[in-house]
Coordinates of C-alpha atoms in Angstrom, one line a residue:
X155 CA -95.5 -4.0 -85.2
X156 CA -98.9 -2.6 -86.6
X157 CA -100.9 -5.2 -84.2
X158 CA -98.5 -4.1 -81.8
X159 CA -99.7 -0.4 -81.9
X160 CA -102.9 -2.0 -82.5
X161 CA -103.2 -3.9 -79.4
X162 CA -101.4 -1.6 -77.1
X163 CA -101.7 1.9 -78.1
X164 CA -99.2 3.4 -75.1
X165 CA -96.7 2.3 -77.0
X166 CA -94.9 5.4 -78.8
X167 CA -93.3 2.9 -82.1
X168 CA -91.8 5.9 -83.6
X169 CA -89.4 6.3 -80.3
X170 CA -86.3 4.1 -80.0
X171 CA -87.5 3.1 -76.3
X172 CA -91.1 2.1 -77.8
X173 CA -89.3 0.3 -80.4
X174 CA -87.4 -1.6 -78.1
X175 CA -90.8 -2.3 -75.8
X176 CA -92.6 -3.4 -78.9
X177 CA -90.2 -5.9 -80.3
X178 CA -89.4 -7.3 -77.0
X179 CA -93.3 -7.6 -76.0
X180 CA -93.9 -9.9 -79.2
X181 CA -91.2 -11.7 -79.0
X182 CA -92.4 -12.6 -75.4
X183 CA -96.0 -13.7 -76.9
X184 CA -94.5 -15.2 -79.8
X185 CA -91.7 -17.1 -77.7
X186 CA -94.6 -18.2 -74.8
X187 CA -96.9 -19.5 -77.7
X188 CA -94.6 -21.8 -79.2
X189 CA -93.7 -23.4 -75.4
X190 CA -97.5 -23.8 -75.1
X191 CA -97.8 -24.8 -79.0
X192 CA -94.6 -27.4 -79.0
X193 CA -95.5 -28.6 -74.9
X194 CA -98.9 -29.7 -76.6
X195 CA -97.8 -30.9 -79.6
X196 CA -95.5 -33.4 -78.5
X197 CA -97.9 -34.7 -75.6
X198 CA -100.0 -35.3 -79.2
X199 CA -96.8 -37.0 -80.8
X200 CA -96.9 -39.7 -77.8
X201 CA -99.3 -41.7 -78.6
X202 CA -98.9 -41.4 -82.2
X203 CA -95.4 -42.5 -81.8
X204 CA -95.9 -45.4 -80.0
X205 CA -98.8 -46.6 -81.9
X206 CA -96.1 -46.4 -84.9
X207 CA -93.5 -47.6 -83.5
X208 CA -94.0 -49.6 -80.8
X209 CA -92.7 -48.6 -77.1
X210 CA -89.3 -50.2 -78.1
X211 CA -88.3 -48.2 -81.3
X212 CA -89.9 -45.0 -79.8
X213 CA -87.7 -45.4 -76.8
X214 CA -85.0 -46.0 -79.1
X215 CA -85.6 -43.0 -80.8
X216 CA -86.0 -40.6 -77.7
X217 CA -82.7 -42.1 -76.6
X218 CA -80.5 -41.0 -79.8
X219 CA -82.1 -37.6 -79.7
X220 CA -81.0 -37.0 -76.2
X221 CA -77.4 -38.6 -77.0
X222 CA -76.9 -36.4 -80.0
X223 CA -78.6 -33.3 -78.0
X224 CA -75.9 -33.4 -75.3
X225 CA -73.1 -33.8 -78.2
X226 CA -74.3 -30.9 -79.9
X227 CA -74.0 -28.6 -75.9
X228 CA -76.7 -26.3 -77.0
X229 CA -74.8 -24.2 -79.2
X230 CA -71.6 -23.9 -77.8
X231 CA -72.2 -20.0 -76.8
X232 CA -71.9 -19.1 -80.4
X233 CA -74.9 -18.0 -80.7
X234 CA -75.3 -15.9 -77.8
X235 CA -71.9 -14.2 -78.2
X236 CA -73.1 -13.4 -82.1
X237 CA -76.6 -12.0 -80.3
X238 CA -74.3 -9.2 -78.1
X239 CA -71.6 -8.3 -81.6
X240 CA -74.7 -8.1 -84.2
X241 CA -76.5 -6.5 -82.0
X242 CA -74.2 -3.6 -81.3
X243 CA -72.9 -3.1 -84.4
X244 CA -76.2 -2.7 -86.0
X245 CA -77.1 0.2 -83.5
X246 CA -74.1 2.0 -84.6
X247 CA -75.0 1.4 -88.2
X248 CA -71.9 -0.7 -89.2
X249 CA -73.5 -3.0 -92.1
X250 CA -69.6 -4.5 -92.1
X251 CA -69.4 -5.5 -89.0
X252 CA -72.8 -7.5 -88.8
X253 CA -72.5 -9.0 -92.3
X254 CA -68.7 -10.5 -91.0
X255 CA -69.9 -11.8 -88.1
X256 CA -72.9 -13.3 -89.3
X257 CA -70.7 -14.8 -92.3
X258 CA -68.0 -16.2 -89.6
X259 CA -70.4 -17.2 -87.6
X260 CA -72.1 -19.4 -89.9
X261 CA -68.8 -20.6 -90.7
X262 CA -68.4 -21.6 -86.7
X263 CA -71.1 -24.1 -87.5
X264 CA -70.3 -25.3 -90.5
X265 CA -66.7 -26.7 -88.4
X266 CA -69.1 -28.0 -85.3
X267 CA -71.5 -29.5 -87.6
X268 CA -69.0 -30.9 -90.2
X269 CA -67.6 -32.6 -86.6
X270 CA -70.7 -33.8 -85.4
X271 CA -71.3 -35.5 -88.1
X272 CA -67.9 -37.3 -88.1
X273 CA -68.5 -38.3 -84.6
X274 CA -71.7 -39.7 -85.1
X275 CA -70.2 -41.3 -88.0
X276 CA -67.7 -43.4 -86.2
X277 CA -70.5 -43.8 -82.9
X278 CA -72.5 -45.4 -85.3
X279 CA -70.2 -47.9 -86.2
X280 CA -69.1 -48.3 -82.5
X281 CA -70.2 -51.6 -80.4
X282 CA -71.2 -49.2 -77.5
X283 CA -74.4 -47.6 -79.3
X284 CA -76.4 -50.4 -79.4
X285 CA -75.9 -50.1 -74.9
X286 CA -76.2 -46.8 -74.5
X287 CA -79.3 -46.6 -76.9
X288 CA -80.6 -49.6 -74.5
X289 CA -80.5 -52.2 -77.1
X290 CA -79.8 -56.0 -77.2
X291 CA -76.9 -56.9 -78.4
X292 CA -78.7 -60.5 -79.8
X293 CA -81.6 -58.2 -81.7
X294 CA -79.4 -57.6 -84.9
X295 CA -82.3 -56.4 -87.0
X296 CA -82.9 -53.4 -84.3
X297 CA -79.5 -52.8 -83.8
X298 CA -78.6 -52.4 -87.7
X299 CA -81.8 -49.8 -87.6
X300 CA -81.0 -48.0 -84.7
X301 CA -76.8 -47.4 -86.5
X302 CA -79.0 -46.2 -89.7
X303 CA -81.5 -44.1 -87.2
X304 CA -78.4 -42.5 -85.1
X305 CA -76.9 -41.1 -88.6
X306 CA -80.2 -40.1 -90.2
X307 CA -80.7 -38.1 -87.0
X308 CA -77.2 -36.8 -86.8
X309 CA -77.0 -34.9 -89.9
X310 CA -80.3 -33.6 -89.7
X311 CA -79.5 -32.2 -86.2
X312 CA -75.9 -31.0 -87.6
X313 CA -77.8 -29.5 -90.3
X314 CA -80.7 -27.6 -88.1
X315 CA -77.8 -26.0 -85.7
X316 CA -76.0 -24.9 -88.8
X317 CA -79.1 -22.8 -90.2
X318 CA -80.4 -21.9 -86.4
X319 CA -77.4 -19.4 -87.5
X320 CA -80.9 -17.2 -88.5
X321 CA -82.5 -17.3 -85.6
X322 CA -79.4 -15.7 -83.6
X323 CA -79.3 -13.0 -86.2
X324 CA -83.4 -12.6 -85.8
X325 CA -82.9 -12.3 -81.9
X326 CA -79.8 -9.6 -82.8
X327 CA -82.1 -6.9 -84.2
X328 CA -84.5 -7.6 -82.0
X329 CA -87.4 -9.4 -84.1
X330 CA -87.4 -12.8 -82.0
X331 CA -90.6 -13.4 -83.0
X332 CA -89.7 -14.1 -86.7
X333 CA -87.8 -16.9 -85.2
X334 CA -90.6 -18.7 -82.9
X335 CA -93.0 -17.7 -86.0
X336 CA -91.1 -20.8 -87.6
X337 CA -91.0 -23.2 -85.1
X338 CA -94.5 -23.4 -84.6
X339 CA -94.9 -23.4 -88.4
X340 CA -92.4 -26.3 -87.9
X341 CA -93.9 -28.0 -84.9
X342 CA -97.5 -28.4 -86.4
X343 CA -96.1 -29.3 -89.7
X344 CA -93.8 -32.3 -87.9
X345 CA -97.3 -33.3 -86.2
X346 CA -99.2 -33.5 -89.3
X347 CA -96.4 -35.5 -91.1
X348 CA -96.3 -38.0 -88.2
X349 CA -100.0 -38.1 -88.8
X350 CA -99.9 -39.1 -92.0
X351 CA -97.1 -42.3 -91.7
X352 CA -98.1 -45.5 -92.0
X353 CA -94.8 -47.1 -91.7
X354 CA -93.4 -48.4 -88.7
X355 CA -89.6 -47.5 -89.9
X356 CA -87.5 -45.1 -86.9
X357 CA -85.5 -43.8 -90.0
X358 CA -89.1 -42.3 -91.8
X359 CA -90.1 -40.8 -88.1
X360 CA -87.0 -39.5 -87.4
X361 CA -87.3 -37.1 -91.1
X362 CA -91.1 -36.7 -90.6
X363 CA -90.4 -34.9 -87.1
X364 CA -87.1 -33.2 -88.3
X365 CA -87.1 -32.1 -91.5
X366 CA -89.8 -29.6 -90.9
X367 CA -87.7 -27.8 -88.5
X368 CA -84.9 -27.9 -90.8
X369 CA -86.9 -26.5 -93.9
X370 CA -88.0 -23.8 -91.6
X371 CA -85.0 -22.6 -90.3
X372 CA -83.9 -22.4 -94.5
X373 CA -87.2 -20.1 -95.5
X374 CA -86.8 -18.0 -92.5
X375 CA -82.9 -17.4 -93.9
X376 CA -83.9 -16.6 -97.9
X377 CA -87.2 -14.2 -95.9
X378 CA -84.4 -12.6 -93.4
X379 CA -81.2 -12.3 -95.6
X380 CA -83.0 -12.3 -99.2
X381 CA -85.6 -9.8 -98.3
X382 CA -86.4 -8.5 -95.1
X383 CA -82.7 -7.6 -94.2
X384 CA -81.2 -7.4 -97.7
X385 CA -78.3 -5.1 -96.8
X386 CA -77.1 -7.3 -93.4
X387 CA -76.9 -10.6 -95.2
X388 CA -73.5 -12.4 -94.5
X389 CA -71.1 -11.9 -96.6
X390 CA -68.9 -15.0 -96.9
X391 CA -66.0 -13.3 -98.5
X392 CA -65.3 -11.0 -95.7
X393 CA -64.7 -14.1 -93.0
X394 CA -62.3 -12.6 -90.1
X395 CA -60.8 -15.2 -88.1
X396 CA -60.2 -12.3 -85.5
X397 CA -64.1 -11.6 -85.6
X398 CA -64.4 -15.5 -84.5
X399 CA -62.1 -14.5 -81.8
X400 CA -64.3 -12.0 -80.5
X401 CA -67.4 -13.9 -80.6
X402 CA -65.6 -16.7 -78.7
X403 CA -64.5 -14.3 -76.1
X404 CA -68.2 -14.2 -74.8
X405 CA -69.1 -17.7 -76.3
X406 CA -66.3 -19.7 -74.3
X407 CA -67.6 -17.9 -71.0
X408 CA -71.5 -18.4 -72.1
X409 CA -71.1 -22.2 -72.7
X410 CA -68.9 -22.6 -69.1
X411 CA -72.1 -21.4 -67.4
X412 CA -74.7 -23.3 -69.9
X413 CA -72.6 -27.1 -68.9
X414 CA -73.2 -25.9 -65.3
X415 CA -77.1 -24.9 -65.9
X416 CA -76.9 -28.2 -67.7
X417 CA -75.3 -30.1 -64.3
X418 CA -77.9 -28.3 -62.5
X419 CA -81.0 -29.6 -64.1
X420 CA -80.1 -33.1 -65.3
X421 CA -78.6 -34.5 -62.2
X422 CA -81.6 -34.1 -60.0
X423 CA -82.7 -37.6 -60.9
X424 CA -78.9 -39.5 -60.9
X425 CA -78.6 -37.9 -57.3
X426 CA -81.7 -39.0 -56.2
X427 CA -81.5 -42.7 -57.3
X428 CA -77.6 -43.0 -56.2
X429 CA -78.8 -41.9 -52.6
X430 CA -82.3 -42.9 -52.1
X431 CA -83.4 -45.5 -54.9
X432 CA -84.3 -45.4 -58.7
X433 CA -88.0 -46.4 -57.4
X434 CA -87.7 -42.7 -55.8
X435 CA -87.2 -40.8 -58.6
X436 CA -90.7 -40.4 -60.2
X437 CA -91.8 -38.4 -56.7
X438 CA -89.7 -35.7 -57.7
X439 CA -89.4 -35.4 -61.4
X440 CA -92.5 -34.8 -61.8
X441 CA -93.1 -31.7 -60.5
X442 CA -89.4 -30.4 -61.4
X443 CA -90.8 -31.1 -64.8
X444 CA -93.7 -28.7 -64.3
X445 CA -91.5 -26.2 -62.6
X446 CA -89.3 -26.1 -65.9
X447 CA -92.1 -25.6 -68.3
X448 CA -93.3 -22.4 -65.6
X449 CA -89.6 -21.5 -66.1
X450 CA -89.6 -21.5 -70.2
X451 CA -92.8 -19.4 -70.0
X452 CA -92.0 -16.8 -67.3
X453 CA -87.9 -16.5 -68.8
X454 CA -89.5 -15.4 -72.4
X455 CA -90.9 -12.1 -70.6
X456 CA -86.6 -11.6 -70.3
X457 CA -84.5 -13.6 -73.0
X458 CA -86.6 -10.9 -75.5
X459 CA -84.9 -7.9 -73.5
X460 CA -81.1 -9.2 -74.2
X461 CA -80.7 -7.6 -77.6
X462 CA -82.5 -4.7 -76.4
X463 CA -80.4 -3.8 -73.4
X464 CA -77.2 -4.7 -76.3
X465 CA -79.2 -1.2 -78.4
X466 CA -79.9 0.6 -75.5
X467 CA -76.4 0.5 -74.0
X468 CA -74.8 1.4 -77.3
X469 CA -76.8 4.4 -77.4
X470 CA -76.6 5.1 -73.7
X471 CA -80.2 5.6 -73.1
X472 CA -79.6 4.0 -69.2
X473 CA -82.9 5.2 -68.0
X474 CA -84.6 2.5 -70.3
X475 CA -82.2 -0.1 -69.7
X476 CA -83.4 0.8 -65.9
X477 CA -86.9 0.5 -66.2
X478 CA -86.7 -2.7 -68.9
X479 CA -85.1 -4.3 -65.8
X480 CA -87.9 -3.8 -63.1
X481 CA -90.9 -4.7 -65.9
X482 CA -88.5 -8.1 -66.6
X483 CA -88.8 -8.8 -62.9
X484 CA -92.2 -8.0 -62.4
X485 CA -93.6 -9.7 -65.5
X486 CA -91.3 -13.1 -65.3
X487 CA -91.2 -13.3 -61.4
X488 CA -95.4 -12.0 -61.3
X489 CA -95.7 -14.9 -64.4
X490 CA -93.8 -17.5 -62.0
X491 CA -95.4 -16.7 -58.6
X492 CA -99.0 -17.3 -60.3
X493 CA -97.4 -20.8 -62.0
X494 CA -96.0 -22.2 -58.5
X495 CA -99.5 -21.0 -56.6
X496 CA -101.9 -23.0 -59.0
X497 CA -99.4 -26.2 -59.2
X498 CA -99.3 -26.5 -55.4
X499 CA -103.1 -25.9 -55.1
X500 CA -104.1 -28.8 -57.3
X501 CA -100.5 -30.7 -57.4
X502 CA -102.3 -33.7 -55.8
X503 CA -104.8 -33.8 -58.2
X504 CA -102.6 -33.3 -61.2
X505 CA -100.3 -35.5 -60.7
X506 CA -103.0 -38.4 -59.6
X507 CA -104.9 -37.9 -62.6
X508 CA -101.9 -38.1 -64.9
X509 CA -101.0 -41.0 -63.8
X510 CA -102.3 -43.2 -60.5
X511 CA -99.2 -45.2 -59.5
X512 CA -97.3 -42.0 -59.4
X513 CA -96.2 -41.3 -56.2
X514 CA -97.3 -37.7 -54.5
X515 CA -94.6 -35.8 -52.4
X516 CA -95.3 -34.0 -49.4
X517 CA -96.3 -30.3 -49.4
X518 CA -92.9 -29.6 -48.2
X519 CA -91.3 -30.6 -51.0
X520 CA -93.5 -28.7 -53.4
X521 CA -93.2 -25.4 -51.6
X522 CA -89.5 -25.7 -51.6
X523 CA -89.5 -26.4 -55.2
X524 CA -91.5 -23.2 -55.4
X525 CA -89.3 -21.0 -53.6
X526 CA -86.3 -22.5 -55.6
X527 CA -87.4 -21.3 -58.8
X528 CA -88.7 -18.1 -58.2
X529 CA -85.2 -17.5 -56.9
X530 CA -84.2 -18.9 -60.2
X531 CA -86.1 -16.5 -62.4
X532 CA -85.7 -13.3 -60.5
X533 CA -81.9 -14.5 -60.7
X534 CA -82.5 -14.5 -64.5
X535 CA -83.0 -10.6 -65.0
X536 CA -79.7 -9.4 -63.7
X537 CA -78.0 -12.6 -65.8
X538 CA -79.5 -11.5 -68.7
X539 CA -78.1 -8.1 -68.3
X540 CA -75.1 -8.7 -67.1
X541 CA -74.8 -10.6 -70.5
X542 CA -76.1 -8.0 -72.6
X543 CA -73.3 -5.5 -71.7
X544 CA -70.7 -7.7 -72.2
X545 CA -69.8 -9.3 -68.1
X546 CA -69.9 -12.3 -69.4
X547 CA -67.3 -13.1 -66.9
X548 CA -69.5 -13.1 -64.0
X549 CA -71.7 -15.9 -65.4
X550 CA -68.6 -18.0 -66.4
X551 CA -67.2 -18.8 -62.9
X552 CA -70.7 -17.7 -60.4
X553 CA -72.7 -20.3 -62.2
X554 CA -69.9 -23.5 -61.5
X555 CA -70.0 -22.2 -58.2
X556 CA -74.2 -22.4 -58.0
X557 CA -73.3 -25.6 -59.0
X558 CA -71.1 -27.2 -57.0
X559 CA -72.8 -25.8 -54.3
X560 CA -76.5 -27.1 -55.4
X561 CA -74.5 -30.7 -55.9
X562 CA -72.8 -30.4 -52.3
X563 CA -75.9 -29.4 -50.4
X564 CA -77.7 -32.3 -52.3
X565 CA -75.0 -35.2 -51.4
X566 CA -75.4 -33.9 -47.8
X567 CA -78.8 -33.6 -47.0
X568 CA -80.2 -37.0 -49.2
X569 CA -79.3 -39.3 -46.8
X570 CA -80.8 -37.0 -43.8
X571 CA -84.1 -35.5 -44.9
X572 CA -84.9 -37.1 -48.1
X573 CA -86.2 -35.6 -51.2
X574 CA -86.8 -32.4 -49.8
X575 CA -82.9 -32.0 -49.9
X576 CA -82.9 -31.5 -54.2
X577 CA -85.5 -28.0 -53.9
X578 CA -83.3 -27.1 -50.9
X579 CA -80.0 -27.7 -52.7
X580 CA -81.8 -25.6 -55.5
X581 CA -82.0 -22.9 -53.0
X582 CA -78.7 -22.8 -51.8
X583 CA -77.3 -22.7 -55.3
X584 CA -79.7 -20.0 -56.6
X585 CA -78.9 -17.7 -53.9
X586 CA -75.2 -17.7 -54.2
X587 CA -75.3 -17.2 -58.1
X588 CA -78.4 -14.2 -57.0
X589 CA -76.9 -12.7 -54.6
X590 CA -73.5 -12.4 -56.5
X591 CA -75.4 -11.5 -59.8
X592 CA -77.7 -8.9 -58.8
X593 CA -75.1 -6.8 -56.7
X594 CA -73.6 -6.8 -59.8
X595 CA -75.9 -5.5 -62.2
X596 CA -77.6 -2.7 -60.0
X597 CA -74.4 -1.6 -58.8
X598 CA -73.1 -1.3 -62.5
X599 CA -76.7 0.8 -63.3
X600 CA -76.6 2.9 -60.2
X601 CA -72.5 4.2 -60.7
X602 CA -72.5 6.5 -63.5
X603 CA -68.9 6.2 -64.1
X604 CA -69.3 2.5 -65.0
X605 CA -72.6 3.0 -67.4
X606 CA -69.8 4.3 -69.6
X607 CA -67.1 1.7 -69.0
X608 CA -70.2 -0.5 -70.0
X609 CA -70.8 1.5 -73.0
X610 CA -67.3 1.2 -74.3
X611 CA -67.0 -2.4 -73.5
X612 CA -69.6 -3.2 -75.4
X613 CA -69.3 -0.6 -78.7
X614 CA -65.5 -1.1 -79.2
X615 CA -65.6 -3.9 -82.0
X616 CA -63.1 -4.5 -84.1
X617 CA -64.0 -4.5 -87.8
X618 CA -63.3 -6.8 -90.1

């Protein structure tokens, strides 16, 4: 906070509001330099992997991290529902509260990580992994490896969302930044322990670029719960089953809407090659790829604001929850706008020079994309609040719709205008979850009666 007040002297630290600014605002920088940092990091890894392991095993490899990714469905809304409960009761001074919810939280993950690992388990043993990992089933040697590989990976991926449990809690109080502190500790430490193997084993890759993150994620806990936040550490032997009610109650509805964010942006390329070709899909995944990494950077000027909108509300200080709201649009949507103008300037040029025999789509296509996600992240400010004070309910059933309308528009128009039909679907499906969610959340700040329907729905917390 002191280079805070350093760097930006307007800030007023000793206020609540210029608390809240502070936090957020280095959370943002911290949350935009590890995208940059991790983005850069693993275009480094590439060529150290494959020089390693050969194109094969490295495939292999990037294969079982994506298979246990989707098992593991982000986390499940857990997470995000703990960000909203900590968060409030904090700001009303209930040590209970947060060290009970922490405590059954981490007790949430324990149960999904103890399962994962069972799963894994008996996918290991399983006669479809070697397929779906792309292996043949005549190469025994590889496909013994890869079994050993898939658990290896498992547990340490069980193990790293059961101790994420930290990072939640960080976001909670508002000190994000603690969080993407580690991970870039992590990342560059993965990258120089990559650097350093000289064995072409999947099982010694596989700890050298996850272990790091792991070991993080337990330092940041014994900093965070051992000194920094002594008094909020989780108590394990106050464990409320009706506190893991409570943070379901947001979670279930947060991880409907993250499977239909999912849908969204991984069935681009399936739609694509089912309608038009598989020799079609490297036109546009390209550039949605660049859009997404635009959209990580410009969404940390708002993820930052969730647990301050959750302390603002509790102490009904509206007018900052207000004006945080038009700064989030103008930073992430002013961040995005500058992002989509240089891609589609040089976008030939880029995507020639990566790689020749990549095939350039028309201008069309790229301005479409454009307008798609700028719809997108202005779309993200009144989610995020909308969130934060507890309507979690709105994202639960607008964001299926948004998706089953982007996947409708896209079966449609495929066949009859060709790629240009995925950006356009985009649209469509943006502006239905936009239109719905921004009504929404400026009606809710412009009736005064509901500010303190919000404020009760999102103070009254049962303790444990």
């Amino acid at each position: 906070m002191r280079l805070i007040n350093r760097l930006f002297p307007g800030f007023q630290l000793s206020t609540d509001q210029g608390r809240r600014d502070g936090r957020a605002l280095m959370t943002s920088i911290a949350g935009i330099s590890y995208r940059v940092v991790d983005a850069a990091l693993k275009l480094m890894i590439i060529p150290l992997a494959t020089h390693l392991l050969g194109i094969e095993k490295y495939g292999i490899w990037l294969t079982a991290s994506s298979i246990l990714s989707l098992l593991m469905v982000s986390d499940f809304g857990i997470g995000s529902g703990l960000i909203n409960l900590v968060g409030s009761s904090a700001a009303r001074g209930d040590t209970r509260s947060v060290r009970s919810f922490t405590a059954t939280a981490y007790l949430a993950f324990f149960i999904l990580a103890c399962s994962l690992i069972t799963g894994v388990g008996f996918l290991s043993r399983s006669a479809v992994l070697p397929h779906w990992i792309g292996i043949n089933g005549a190469n025994t040697s590889l496909v013994s490896q890869s079994r050993h590989l898939f658990v290896i990976m498992g547990c340490l991926v069980a193990s790293a969302a059961l101790f994420n449990v930290v990072n939640f809690f960080a976001s909670a109080l508002q000190e994000g930044y603690l969080a993407h502190a580690a991970q870039i500790a992590a990342s560059l430490t993965a990258l120089i322990c990559i650097f350093h193997l000289r064995s072409g084993s999947m099982e010694n890759f596989a700890l050298a670029s996850s272990l790091p993150i792991l070991c993080a994620y337990l330092l940041l806990s014994v900093y965070v719960f051992g000194f920094r936040h002594r008094a909020l550490a989780p108590d394990f032997r106050s464990v409320n089953f009706a506190h893991f009610r409570i943070i379901w109650h947001d979670s279930s509805r947060l991880l409907i809407a993250t499977i239909a964010d999912t849908v969204i942006a991984f069935t681009s390329n399936v739609l694509v090659a089912t309608q038009l070709g598989a020799s079609i899909v490297p036109e546009v995944s390209v550039s949605l790829q660049v859009m997404m990494i635009f959209n990580f950077v410009s969404c940390m000027f708002i993820l930052p604001l969730w647990p301050a909108y959750v302390e603002a509300a509790v102490r009904d200080d509206w007018p900052w929850i207000r004006t945080a709201l038009w700064r989030g649009v103008f930073r992430s949507v002013g961040a995005m706008v500058f992002g989509t103008l240089c891609y589609t300037l040089v976008y030939r040029l880029f995507i020639h020079t990566w790689s020749s025999v990549l095939p350039i789509p028309p201008l069309s296509f790229v301005l479409a994309l454009d307008v798609w996600f700028l719809i997108y992240v202005w779309n993200k400010n009144p989610m995020v609040l909308l969130n934060a004070l507890g309507f979690t309910s709105v994202r639960a059933w607008v964001a299926p719709l948004a998706a089953g309308v982007f996947i409708g528009t896209a079966v449609i128009l495929l066949p009859k205008v060709g790629i240009i039909a995925i950006p356009l679907a985009g649209i469509a499906g943006a502006l239905v979850e936009a239109s719905i969610t921004s009504f929404k959340a400026l009606s809710l700040l412009s009736d005064r009666k509901m500010r303190f329907a919000i404020s009760q729905e999102v103070t009254l917390v049962p303790e444990g």
